[in-house]
XYZ file of C-alpha atoms in Angstrom:
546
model
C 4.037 -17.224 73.780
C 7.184 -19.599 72.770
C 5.554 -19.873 69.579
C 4.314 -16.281 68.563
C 8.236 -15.557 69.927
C 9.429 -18.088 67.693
C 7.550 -16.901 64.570
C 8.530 -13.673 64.930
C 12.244 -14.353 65.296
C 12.860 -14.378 61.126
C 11.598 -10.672 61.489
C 13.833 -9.719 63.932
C 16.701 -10.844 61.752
C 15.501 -9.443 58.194
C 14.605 -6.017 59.916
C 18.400 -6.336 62.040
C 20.044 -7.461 59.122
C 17.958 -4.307 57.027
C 18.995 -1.973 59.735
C 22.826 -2.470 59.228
C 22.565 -1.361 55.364
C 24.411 1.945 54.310
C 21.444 4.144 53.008
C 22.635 2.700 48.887
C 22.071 -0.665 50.221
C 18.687 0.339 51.218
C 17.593 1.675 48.380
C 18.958 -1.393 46.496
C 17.220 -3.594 48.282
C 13.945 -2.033 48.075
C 14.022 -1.472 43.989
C 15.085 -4.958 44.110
C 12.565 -6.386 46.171
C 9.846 -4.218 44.396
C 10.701 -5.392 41.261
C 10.620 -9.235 42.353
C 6.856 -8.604 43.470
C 6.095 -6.710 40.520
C 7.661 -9.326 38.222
C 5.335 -11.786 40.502
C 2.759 -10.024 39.848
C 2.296 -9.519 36.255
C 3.638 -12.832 35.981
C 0.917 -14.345 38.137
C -1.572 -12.099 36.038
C -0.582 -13.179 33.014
C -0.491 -16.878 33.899
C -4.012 -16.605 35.382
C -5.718 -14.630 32.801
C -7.697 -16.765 29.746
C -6.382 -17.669 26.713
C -8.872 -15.382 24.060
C -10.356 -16.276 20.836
C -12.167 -14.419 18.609
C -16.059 -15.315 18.722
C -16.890 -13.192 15.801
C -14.981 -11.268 13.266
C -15.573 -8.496 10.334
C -18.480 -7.615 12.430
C -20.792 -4.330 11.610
C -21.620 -1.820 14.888
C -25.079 -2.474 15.174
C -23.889 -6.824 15.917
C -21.306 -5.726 17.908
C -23.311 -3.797 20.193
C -25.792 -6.164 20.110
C -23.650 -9.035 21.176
C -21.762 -7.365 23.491
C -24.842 -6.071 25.301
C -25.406 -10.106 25.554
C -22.395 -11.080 26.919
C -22.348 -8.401 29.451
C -25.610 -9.432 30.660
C -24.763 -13.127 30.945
C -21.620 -11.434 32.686
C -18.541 -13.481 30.225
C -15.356 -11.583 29.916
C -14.788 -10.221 26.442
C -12.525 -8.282 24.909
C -12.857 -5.582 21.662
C -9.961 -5.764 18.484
C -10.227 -4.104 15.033
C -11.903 -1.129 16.347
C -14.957 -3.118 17.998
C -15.164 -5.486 14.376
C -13.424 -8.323 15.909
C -14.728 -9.839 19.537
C -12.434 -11.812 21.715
C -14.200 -14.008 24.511
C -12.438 -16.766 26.313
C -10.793 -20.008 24.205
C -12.896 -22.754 26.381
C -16.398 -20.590 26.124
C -16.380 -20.027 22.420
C -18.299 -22.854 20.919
C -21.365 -22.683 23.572
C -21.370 -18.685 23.218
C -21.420 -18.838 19.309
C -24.390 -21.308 19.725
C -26.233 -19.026 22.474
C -25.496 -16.123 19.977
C -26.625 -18.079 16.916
C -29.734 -18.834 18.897
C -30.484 -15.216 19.526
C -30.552 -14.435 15.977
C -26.839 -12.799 15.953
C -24.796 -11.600 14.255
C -27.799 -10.052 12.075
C -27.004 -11.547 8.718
C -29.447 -13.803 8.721
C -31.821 -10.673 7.443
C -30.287 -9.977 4.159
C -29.223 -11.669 1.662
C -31.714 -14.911 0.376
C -32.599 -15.861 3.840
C -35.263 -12.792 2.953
C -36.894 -14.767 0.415
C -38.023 -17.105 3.395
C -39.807 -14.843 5.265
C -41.898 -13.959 2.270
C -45.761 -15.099 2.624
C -48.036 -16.527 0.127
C -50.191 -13.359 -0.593
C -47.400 -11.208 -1.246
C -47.536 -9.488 -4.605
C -45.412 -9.341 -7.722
C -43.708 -6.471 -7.253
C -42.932 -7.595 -3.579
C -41.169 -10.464 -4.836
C -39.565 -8.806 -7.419
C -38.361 -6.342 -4.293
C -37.050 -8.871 -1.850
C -35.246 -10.557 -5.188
C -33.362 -7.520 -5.841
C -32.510 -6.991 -2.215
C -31.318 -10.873 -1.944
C -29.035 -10.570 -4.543
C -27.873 -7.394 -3.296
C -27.126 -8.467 -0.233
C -25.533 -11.616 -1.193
C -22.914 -9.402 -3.355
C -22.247 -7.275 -0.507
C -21.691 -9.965 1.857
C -19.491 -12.426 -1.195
C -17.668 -8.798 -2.203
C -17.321 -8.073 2.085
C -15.328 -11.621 2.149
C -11.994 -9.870 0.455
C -9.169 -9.266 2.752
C -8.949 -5.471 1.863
C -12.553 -4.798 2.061
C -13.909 -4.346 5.730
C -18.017 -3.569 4.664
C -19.589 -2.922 1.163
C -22.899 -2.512 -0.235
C -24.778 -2.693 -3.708
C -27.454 -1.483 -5.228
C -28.735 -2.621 -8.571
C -30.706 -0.954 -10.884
C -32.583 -3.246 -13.129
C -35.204 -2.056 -15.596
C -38.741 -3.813 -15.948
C -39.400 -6.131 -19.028
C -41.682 -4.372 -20.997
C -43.808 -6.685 -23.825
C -44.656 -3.835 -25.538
C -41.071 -2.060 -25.772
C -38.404 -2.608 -28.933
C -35.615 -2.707 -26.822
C -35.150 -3.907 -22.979
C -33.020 -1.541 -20.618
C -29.561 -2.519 -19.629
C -29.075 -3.015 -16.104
C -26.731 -0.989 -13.908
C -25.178 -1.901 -10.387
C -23.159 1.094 -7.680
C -20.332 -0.470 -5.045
C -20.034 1.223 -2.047
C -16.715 -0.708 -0.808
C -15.146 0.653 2.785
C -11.671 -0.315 2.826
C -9.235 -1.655 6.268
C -7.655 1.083 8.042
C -4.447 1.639 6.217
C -5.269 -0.693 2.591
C -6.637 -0.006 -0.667
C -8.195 -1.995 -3.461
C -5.923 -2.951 -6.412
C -6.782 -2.872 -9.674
C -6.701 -5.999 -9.891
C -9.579 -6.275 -7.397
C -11.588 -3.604 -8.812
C -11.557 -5.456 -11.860
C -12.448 -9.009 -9.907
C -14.887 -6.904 -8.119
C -16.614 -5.550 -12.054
C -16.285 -9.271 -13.301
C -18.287 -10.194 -9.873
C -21.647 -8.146 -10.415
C -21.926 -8.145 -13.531
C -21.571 -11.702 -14.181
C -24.424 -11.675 -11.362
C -27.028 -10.249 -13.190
C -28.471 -11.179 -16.246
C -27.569 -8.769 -19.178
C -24.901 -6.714 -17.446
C -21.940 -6.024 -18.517
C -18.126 -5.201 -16.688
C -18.939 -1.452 -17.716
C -21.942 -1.095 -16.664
C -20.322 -1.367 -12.547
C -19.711 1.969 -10.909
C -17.155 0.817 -7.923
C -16.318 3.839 -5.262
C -14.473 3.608 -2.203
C -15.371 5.086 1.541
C -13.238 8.245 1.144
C -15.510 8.918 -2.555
C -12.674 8.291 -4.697
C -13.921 6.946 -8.132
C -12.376 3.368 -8.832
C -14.383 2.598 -11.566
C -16.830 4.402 -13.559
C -19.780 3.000 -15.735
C -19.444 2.926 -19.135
C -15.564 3.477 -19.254
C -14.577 0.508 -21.628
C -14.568 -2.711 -19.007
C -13.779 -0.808 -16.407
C -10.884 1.172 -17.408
C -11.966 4.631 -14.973
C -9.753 7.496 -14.294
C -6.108 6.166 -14.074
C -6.968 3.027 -15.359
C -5.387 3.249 -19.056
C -2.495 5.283 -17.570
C -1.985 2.825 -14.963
C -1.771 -0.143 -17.522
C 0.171 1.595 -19.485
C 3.083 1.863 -16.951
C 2.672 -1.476 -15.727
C 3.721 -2.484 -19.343
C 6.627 -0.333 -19.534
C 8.387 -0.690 -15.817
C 7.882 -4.664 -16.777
C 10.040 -4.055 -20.194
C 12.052 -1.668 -18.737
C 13.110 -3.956 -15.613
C 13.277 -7.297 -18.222
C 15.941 -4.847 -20.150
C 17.869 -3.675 -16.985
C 18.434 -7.226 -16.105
C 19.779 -7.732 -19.530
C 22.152 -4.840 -19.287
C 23.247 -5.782 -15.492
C 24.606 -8.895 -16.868
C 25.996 -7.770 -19.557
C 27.470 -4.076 -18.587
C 27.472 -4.262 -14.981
C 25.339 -2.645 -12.187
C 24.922 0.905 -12.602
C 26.598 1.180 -15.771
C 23.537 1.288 -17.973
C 20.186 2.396 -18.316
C 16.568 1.341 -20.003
C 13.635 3.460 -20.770
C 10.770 2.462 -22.519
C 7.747 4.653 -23.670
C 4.532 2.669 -25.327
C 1.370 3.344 -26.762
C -1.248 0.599 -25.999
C -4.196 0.581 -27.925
C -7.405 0.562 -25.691
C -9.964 0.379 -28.197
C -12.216 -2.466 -28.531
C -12.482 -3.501 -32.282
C -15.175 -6.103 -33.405
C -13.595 -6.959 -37.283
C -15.481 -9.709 -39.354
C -13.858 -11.432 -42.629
C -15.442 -13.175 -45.303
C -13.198 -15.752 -47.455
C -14.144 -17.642 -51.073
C -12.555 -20.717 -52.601
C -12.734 -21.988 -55.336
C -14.350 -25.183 -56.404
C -12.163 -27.930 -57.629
C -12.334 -27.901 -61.359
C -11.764 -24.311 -61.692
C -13.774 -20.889 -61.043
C -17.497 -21.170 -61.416
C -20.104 -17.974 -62.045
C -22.098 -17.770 -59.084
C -25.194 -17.259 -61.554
C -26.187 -19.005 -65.159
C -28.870 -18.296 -67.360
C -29.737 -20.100 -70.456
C -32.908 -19.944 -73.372
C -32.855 -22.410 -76.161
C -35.562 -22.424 -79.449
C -36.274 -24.780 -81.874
C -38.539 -25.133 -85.064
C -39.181 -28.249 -87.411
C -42.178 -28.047 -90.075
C -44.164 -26.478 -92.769
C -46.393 -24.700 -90.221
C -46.443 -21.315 -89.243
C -43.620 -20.603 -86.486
C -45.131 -19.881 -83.410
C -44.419 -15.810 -82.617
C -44.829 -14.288 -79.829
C -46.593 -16.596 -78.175
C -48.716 -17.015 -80.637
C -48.952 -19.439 -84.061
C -48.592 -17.122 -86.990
C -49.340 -18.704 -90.644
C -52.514 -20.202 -92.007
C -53.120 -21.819 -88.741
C -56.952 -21.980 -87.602
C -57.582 -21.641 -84.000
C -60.223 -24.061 -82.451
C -62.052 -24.564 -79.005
C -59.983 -23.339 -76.137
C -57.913 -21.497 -78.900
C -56.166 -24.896 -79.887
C -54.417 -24.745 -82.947
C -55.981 -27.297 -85.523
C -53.272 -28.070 -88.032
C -54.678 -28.162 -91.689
C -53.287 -29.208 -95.248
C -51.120 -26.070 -95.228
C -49.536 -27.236 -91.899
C -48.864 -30.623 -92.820
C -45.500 -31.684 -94.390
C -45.359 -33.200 -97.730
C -44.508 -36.357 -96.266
C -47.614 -36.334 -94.094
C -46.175 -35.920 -90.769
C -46.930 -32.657 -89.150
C -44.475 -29.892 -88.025
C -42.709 -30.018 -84.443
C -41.590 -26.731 -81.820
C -38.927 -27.148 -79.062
C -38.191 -24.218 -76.247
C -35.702 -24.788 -73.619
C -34.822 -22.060 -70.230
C -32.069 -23.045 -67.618
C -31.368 -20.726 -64.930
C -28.469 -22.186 -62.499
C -26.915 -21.036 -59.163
C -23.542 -22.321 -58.329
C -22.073 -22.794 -54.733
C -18.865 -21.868 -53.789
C -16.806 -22.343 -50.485
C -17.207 -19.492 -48.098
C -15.341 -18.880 -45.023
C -16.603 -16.305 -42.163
C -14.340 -15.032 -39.560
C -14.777 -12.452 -37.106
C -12.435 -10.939 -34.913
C -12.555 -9.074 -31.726
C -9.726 -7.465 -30.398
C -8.678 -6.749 -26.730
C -7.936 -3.605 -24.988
C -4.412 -3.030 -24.206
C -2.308 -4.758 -26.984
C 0.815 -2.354 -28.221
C 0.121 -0.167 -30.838
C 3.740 1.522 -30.744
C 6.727 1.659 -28.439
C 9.792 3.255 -28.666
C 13.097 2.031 -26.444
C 16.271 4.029 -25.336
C 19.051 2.289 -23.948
C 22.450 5.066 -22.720
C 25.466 2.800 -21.535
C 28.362 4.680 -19.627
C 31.195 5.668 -22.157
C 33.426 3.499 -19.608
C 31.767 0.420 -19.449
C 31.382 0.584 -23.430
C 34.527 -0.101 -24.054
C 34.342 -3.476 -23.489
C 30.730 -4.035 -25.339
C 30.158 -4.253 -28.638
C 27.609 -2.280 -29.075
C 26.271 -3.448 -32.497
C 25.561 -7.130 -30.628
C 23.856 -4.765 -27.087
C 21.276 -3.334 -29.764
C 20.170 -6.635 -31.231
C 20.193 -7.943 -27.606
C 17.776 -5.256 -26.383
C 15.913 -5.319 -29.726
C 15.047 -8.702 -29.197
C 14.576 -8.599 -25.474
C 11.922 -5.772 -25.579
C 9.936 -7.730 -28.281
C 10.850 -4.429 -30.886
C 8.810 -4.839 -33.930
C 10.043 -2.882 -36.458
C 6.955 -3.315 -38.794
C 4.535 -1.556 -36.407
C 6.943 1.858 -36.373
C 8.997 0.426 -32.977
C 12.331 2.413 -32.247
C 15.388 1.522 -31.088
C 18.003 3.713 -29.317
C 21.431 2.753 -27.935
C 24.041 5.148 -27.085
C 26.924 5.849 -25.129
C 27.758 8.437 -22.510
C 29.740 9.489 -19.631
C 28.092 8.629 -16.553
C 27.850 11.447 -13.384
C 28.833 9.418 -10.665
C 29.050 12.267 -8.089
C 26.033 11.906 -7.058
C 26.066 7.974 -6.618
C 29.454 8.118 -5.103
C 27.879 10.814 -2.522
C 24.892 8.895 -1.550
C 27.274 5.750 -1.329
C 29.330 7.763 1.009
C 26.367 9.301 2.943
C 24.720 5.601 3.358
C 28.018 4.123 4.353
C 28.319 6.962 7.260
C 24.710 6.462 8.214
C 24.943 2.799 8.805
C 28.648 3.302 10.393
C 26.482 6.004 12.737
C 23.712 3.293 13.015
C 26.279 0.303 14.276
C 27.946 2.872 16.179
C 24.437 4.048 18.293
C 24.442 0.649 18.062
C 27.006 -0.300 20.205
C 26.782 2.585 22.264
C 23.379 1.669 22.996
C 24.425 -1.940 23.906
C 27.404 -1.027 25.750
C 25.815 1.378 28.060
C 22.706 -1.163 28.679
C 25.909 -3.663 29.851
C 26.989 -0.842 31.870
C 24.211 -0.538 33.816
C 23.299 -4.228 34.003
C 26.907 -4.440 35.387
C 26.841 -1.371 37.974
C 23.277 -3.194 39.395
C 24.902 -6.620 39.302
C 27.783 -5.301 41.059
C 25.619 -3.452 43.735
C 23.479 -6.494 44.252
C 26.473 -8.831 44.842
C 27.926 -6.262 47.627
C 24.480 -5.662 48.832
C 24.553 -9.507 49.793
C 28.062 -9.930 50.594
C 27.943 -7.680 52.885
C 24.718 -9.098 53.994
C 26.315 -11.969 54.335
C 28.992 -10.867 56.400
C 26.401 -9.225 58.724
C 24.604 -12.016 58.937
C 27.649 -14.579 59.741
C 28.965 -11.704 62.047
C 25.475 -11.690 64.110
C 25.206 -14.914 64.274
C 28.459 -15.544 65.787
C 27.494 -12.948 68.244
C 24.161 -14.353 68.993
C 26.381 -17.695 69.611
C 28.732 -16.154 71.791
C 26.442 -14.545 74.026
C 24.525 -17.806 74.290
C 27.497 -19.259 75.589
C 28.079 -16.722 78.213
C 24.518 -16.701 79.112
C 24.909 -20.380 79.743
C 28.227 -19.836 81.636
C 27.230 -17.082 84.020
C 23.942 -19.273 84.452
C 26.231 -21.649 86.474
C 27.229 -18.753 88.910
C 26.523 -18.724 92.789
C 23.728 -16.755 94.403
C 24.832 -13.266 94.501
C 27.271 -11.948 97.224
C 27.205 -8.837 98.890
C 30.173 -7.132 96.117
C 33.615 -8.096 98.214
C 36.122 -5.426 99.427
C 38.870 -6.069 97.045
C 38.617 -4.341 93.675
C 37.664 -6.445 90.540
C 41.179 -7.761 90.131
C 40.947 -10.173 92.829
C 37.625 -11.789 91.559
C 38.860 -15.469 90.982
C 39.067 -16.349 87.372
C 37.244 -19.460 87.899
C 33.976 -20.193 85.886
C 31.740 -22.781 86.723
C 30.117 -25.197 84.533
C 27.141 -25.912 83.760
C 26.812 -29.259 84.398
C 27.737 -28.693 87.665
C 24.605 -26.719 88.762
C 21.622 -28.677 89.881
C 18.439 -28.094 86.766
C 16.104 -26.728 89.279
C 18.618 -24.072 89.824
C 18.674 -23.020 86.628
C 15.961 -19.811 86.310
C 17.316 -19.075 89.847
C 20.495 -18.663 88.722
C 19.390 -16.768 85.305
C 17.356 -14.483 87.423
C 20.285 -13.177 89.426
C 22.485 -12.879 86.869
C 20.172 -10.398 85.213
C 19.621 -8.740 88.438
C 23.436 -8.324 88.987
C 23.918 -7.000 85.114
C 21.135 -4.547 85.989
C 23.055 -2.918 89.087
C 25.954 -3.091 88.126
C 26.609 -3.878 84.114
C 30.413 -2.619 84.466
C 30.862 -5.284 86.679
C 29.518 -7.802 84.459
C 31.123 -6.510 81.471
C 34.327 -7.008 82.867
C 33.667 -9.888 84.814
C 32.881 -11.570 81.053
C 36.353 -9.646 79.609
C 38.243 -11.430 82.171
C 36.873 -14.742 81.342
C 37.266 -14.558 77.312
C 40.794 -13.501 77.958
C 41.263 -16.760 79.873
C 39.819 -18.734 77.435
C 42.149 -17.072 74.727
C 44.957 -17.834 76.876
């Protein structure tokens, strides 16, 4: 019983000590000691829960499902991100629950891309193989095109004609992108184009244009046969790039020079988009000077008293013998005796000369015209010269006067009432900004102030009640202790309280085994008559004053 009384003795005093709050103090007390043991207990939440990791990410529905319907039966806490793409599981399980899932066959990858051409069996046909080829390779680009940041899924599909023997000309093959895009990005050009450059340098005989690239929403990002991939906005889209880079490289120029705000650049181009294939043939002359490509030549000579031979034939006196072989005879002879000669000569002579082949093929985009307008405030041109700003922006937009480029720099008064007014209305907006500001910070001080101030007079005055019970609690020990030392009760004497001698007893003075006697009939006595004993115990705390 001592000890039950003992251990419920700190509850006595917290629910005392609660029990002498105003109603404010209450209330304080209570938010305050709800908050500590809600604090505690998102705290100890937090602290116990496990750090996660993600086991896989980027992941289609059909694997999540899957591998969530695995962990669930093997009963491991996971957790979903990236609208179920993205599984978190705990950081110390990871590696032994990607090789249970690997092990199980998931995520399902492992059924497209060339891990199909392993499952293929020895009988299977020619145009089976040529099947699971063209889904290998499709998958394999969905999976390699899948891999950019912006690009959550995407999937191909090639079309790639047969090789005919017996046709003049083989088919060009084709390829469609279906490319689903992250919640909130889009694909650049810039990765349209890697994505053109990707498939078709895939397949054999496919070219950038021949890649139709669309996005999940069915907006056409590039269209087949649109000049390397220059679809819808494409052109127009180059186009500006080229001039806001020109027009920013001239602004620059003119901030430095003018000032901020006090001039401004505007450039208009045409690019040329067409793809020109231009082949030039070059020839040199020999050393030694020109040369005719062709020579002919014929040269004829006749010696002799013999008939000339005509036509092919000898004409004269000539007789023809076997194998119509001229036989020379007195008349043929020369008077000399020798016989009469015929010489015939042809030359026919090609001559080389150097020659030099070039071809050319131009790319898309290169400036065909552009025409640039610079207007400087009628202010700030007082202090330019003018004549030296036009050379500066002639030469700093790359003007080139032989292709028809213009040049344009005037001077004019600036309207400044509407900069000055959206100065002044940005200045007031971040004065009103600092000043919620503040107010916000001020009144968050405020209140942190008000509930520090309540909490230090909540336990100040706890405090006090505290010291004050406790010196109560001492003070009636003592004269517990004191009227412990009293007498056996007496029949209450004749003369009034008054008389009572004010002499107290100590304790010492009592015999121990007298003790609960003693304590027993003082209780008794307070219990007839608690007047008595109330100013029986005045009396002696005045004489201890005294």
């Amino acid at each position: 019983m001592g000890s039950a009384a003992g251990a419920l003795e700190p509850l006595r005093r917290v629910g005392s000590t609660f029990g002498a709050f105003t109603a404010a103090q209450k209330v304080i007390a209570v938010l305050g000691v709800a908050g500590l043991v809600l604090g505690g207990a998102m705290f100890y939440r937090w602290a116990s829960e496990p750090t996660m990791t993600p086991l896989f990410s980027n992941l289609a529905m059909s694997d999540a499902g899957a591998i969530t319907e695995q962990l669930d039966s093997s009963g491991t806490p996971y957790e979903l991100a990236d609208g179920g793409a993205t599984i978190l599981v705990p950081q110390d399980q990871v590696y032994a629950l990607r090789l249970d899932m690997s092990a199980a066959g998931l995520p399902g990858d492992a059924g497209t891309g060339y891990a199909l051409l392993d499952e293929q069996g020895v009988t299977a046909s020619q145009f089976q193989q040529r099947t699971s080829w063209q889904r290998a390779l499709e998958g394999e680009l969905a999976t390699t095109i899948g891999s950019i940041s912006s690009v959550e899924s995407a999937r191909v599909q090639l079309a790639i004609p047969e090789d005919d023997v017996f046709a003049d000309t083989a088919g060009t093959p084709t390829a469609s992108v279906l490319v689903q895009t992250r919640p909130g990005q889009t694909l650049s050009r810039t990765q349209v184009q890697s994505v053109l450059n990707l498939v078709a340098s895939s397949v054999e005989g496919m070219s950038p244009e021949d890649v139709t690239v669309v996005d999940g929403e069915g907006t056409l990002l590039s269209a087949a046969g649109a000049g390397g991939g220059a679809a819808g906005g494409l052109r127009e889209s180059q186009t500006a790039d080229y001039e806001a880079r020109v027009a920013a490289a001239l602004q620059q120029v003119l901030d430095r020079v003018v000032g901020p705000g006090k001039a401004v650049a505007t450039v208009t181009a045409d690019l040329d988009f067409d793809d020109v294939v231009s082949t030039a043939e070059e020839f040199t002359q020999p050393e030694g000077g020109p040369l005719a490509l062709t020579e002919n030549g014929a040269e004829e000579e006749y010696t002799g008293a013999g008939g000339a031979l005509v036509g092919g034939q000898l004409g004269g006196t000539g007789i023809l013998g076997p194998d119509n072989i001229a036989v020379p005879n007195a008349a043929t002879e020369a008077t000399d005796g020798t016989a009469g000669g015929y010489t015939s000569s042809s030359t026919d002579r090609q001559n080389g000369v150097n020659k030099t082949t070039t071809q050319t093929q131009s790319a898309p985009g290169a400036v065909r015209r552009q025409s640039v307008s610079v207007v400087v405030d009628t202010e700030a041109s007082r202090a330019v010269d003018m004549q030296a700003l036009q050379e500066a922006v002639t030469a700093a937009a790359g003007v080139d006067p032989a292709r028809g480029d213009v040049v344009s720099v005037s001077q004019m008064p600036f309207d400044t009432a509407g900069a000055e007014a959206a100065a002044e209305a940005a200045a007031a907006a971040d004065a009103a900004a600092a000043a919620a500001e503040r107010t916000t910070l001020l009144q968050t001080a405020a209140v942190l102030l008000v509930v520090l101030l309540l909490l230090l007079v909540a336990g100040v005055a706890a405090l006090r009640r505290r010291r004050r019970l406790r010196r109560e609690a001492e003070e009636e020990d003592y004269d517990l202790g004191a009227m412990e030392a009293l007498p056996a009760p007496v029949p209450p004497p004749a003369a009034p309280v008054a008389e009572i001698p004010l002499q107290r007893p100590a304790l010492e003075q009592l015999p121990k085994d007298s003790a609960a006697l003693a304590r027993e009939q003082v209780v008794d006595l307070a219990e007839r008559d608690p007047d008595e004993v109330a100013g029986l115990l005045r009396s002696w705390l005045t004489a201890d004053q005294r």
